[in-house]
Short mmCIF file of C-alpha atoms in Angstrom, two decimals:
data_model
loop_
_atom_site.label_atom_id
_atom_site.label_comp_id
_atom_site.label_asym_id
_atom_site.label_seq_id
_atom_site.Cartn_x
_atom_site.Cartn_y
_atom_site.Cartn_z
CA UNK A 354 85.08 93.88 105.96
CA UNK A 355 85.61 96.77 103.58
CA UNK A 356 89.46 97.28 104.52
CA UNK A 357 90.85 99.99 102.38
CA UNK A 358 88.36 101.71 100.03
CA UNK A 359 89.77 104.34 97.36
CA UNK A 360 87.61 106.39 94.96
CA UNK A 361 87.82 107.27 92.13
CA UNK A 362 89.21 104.08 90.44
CA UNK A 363 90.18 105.29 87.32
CA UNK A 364 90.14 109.09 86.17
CA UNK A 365 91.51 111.22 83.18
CA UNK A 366 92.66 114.64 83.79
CA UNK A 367 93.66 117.51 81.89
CA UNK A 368 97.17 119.38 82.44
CA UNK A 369 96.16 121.71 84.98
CA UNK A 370 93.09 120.69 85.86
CA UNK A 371 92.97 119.56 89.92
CA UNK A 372 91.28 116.46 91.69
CA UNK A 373 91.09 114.69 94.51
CA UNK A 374 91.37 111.51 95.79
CA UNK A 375 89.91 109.82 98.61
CA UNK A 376 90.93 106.74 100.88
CA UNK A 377 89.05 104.96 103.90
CA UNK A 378 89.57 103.11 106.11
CA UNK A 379 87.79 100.66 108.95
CA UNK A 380 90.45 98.98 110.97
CA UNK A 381 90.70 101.64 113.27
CA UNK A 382 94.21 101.87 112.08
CA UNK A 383 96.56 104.82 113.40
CA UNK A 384 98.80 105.45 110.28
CA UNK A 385 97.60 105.94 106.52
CA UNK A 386 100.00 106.35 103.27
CA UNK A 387 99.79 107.73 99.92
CA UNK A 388 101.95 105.37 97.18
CA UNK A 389 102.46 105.77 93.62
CA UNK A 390 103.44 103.15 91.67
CA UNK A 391 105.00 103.87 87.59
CA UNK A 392 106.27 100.91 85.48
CA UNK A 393 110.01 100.02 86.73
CA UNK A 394 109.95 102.28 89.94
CA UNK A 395 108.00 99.74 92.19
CA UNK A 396 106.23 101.96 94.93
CA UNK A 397 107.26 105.07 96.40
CA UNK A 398 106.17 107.05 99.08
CA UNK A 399 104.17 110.05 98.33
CA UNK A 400 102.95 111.16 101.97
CA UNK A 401 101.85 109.43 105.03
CA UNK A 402 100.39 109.99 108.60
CA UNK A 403 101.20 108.50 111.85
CA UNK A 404 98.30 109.21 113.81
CA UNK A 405 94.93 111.74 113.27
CA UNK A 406 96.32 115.33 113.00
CA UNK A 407 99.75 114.40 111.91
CA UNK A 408 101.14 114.41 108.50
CA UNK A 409 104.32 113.90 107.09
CA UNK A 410 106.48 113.86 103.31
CA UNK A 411 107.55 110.76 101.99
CA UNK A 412 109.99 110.24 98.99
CA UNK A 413 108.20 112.12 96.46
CA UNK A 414 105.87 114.83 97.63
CA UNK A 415 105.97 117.81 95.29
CA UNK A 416 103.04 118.55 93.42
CA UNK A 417 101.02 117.01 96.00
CA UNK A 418 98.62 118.12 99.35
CA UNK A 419 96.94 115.52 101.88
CA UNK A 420 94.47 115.95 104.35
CA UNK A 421 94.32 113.76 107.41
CA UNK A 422 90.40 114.47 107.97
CA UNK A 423 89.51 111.91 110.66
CA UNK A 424 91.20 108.85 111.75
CA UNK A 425 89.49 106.95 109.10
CA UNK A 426 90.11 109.06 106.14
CA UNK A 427 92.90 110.13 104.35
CA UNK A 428 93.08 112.17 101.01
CA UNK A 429 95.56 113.04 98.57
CA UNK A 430 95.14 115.97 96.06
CA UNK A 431 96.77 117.30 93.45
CA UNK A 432 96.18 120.89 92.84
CA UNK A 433 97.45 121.29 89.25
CA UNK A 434 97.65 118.26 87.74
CA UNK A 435 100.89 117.64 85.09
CA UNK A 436 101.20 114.79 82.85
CA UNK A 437 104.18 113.78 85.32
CA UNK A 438 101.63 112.34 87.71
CA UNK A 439 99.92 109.64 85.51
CA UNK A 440 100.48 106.78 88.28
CA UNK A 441 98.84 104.19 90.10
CA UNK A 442 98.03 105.30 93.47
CA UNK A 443 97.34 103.14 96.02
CA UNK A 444 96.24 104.37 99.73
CA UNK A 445 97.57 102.30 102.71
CA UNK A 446 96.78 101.64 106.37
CA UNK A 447 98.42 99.72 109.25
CA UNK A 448 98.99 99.98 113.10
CA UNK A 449 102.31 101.08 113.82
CA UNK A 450 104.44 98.22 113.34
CA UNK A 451 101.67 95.88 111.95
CA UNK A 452 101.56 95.24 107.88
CA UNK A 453 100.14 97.57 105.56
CA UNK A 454 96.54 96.93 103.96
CA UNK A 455 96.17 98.34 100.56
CA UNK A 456 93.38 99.86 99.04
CA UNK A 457 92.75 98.32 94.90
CA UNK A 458 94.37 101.60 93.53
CA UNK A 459 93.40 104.37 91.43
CA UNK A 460 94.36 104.52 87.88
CA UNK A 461 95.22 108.34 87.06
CA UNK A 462 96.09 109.67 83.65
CA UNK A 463 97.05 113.38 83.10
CA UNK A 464 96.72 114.18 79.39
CA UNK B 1384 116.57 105.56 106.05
CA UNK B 1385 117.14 102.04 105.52
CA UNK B 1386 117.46 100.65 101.84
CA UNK B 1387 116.81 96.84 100.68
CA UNK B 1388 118.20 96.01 97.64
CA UNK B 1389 116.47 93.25 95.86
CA UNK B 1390 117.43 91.08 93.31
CA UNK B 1391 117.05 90.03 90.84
CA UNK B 1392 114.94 92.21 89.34
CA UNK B 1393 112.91 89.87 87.22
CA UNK B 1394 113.10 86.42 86.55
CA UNK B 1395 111.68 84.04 84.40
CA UNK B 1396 110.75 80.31 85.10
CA UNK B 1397 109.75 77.61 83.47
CA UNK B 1398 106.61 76.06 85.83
CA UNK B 1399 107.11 73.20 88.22
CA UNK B 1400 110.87 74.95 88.41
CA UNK B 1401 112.30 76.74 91.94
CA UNK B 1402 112.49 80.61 92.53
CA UNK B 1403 114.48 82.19 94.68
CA UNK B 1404 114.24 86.03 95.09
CA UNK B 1405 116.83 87.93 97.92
CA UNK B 1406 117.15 91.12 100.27
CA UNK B 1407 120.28 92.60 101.45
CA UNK B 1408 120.96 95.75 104.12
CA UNK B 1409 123.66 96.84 104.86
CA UNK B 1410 122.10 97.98 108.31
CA UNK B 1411 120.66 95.45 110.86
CA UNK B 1412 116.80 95.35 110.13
CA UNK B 1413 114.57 95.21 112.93
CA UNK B 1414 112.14 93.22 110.80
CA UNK B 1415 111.44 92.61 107.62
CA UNK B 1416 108.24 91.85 105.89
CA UNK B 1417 107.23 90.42 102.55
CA UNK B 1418 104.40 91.16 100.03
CA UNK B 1419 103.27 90.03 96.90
CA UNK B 1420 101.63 91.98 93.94
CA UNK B 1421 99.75 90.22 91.62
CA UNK B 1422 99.39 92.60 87.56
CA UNK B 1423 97.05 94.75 88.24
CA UNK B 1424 96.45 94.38 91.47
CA UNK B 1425 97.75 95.85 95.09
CA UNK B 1426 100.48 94.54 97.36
CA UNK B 1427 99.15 92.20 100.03
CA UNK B 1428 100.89 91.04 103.10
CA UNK B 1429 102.79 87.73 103.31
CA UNK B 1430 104.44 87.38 106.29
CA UNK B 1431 106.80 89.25 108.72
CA UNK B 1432 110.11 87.91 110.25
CA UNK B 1433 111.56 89.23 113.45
CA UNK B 1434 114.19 86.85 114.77
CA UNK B 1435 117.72 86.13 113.55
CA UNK B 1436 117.47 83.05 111.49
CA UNK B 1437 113.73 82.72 111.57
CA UNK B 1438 112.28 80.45 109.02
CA UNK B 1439 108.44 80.64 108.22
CA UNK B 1440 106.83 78.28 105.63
CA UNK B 1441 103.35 78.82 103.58
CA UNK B 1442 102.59 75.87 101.95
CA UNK B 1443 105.72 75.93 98.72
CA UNK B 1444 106.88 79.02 100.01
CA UNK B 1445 109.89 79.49 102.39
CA UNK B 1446 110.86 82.59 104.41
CA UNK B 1447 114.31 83.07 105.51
CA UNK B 1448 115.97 85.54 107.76
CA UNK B 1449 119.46 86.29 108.02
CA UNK B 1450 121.62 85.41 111.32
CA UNK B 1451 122.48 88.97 111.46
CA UNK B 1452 119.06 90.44 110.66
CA UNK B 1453 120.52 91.97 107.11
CA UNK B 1454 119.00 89.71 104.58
CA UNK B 1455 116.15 87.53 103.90
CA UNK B 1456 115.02 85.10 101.21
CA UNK B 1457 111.80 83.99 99.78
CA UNK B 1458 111.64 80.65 97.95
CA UNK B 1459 109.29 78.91 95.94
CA UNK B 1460 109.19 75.35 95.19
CA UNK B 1461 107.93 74.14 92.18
CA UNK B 1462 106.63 77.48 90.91
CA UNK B 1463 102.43 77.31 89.65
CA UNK B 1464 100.95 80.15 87.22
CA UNK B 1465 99.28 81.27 90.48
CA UNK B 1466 102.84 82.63 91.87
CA UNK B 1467 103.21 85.31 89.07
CA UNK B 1468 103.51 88.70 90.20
CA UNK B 1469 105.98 91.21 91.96
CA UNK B 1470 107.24 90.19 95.52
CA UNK B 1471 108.69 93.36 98.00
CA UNK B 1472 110.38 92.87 101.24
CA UNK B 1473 110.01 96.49 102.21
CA UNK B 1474 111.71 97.68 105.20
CA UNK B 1475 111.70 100.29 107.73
CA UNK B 1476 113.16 103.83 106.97
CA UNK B 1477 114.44 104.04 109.98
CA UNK B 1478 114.37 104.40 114.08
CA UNK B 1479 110.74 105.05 115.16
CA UNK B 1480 109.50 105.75 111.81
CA UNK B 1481 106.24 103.53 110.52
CA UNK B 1482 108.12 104.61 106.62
CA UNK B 1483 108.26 101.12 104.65
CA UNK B 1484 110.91 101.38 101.85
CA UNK B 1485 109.26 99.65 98.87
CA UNK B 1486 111.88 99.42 96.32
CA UNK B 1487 111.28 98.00 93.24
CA UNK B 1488 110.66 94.44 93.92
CA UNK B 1489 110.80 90.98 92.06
CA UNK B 1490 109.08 90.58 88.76
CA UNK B 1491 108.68 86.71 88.47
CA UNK B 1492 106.39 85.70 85.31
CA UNK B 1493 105.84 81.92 84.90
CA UNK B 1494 105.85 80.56 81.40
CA UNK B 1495 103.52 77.00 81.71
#
């Protein structure tokens, strides 16, 4: 079983320039997240979405768009990318209540 | 929404020693759920607790929930090079809300 896939898993950006990132998943699970994780700050919500068609903020959603395309994939972009947003991101999926299965991450650096 | 503060925020052990790591509410949880991170890697799922005083073991490490559903414990026994990493007991924001509160975890790092 796959689980959570996330590509790219590693990129370099320039200020400004925008990208996308992508997250899968197969466990026919209703909800998907968007984390990013910076040294000391442990992980913090960026957006997430209860169910297909649904999508919410989280703690920390400014400078960032996401696209609920299909109940199995959920993307995160950034539009204009700042040197602010050098993170680990990591995608997440779960059924309702159930625990969250994490994707390995992708390692973004704005320079 | 609901906040978890963790403590402590790192710790250091010597191996074969205990580690204890703790999560306090000040709200009644309705669960609470554990995960470990190992460096460079992503969280993965533990274990969940539901029930006032529920106690769940895995092998040397011991789950604890608090009678009135506001804390919970994880402790290791005779800590191994294998337990290094970042443990979260994340929680939910709130009422109806799938939201798990992170925070910033426990660093424990394992000197053998």
């Amino acid at each position: 079983n796959a689980g959570v896939t996330q590509t790219p898993k590693f990129q370099v950006l320039k200020t400004g320039q925008s990208m996308t990132l992508q997250c899968a998943q197969d466990m026919n699970h209703n909800s998907m997240y968007w984390y990013r994780q910076d040294p000391g700050m442990g992980l913090r919500l960026i957006y997430y979405s209860a169910s297909e068609g649904t999508t919410d903020k989280g703690e920390v959603p400014n400078g960032y768009n996401v696209s609920r395309l299909n109940k199995r994939e959920f993307s995160l972009r950034l539009e204009s990318a700042a040197p602010s947003q050098t993170s680990v991101y990591f995608c997440a999926s779960s059924g309702g209540y159930q625990p969250q299965h994490f994707g390995d991450g992708t390692r973004l650096s704005i320079l | 929404g609901q906040q978890v503060m963790q403590i402590p925020q790192y710790q250091h052990v010597q191996e074969g020693e205990d580690f204890t790591t703790y999560c306090n509410s000040s709200t009644t949880l309705s669960n609470i759920q554990w995960y470990k991170q190992r460096p460079g890697g992503h969280p993965v799922f533990l274990i969940q607790l539901v029930k006032s005083g529920e106690v769940k073991k895995q092998k040397r490490l011991t789950f604890q929930f608090g009678e009135a559903k506001k804390n919970s414990s994880l402790h290791i026994t005779a800590t191994q090079t294998t337990d290094v990493g970042t443990y979260f007991c994340p929680a939910y924001s709130g009422a109806g809300s799938y939201q798990l509160t992170f925070g910033k975890g426990t660093k424990l790092s394992v000197i053998p």
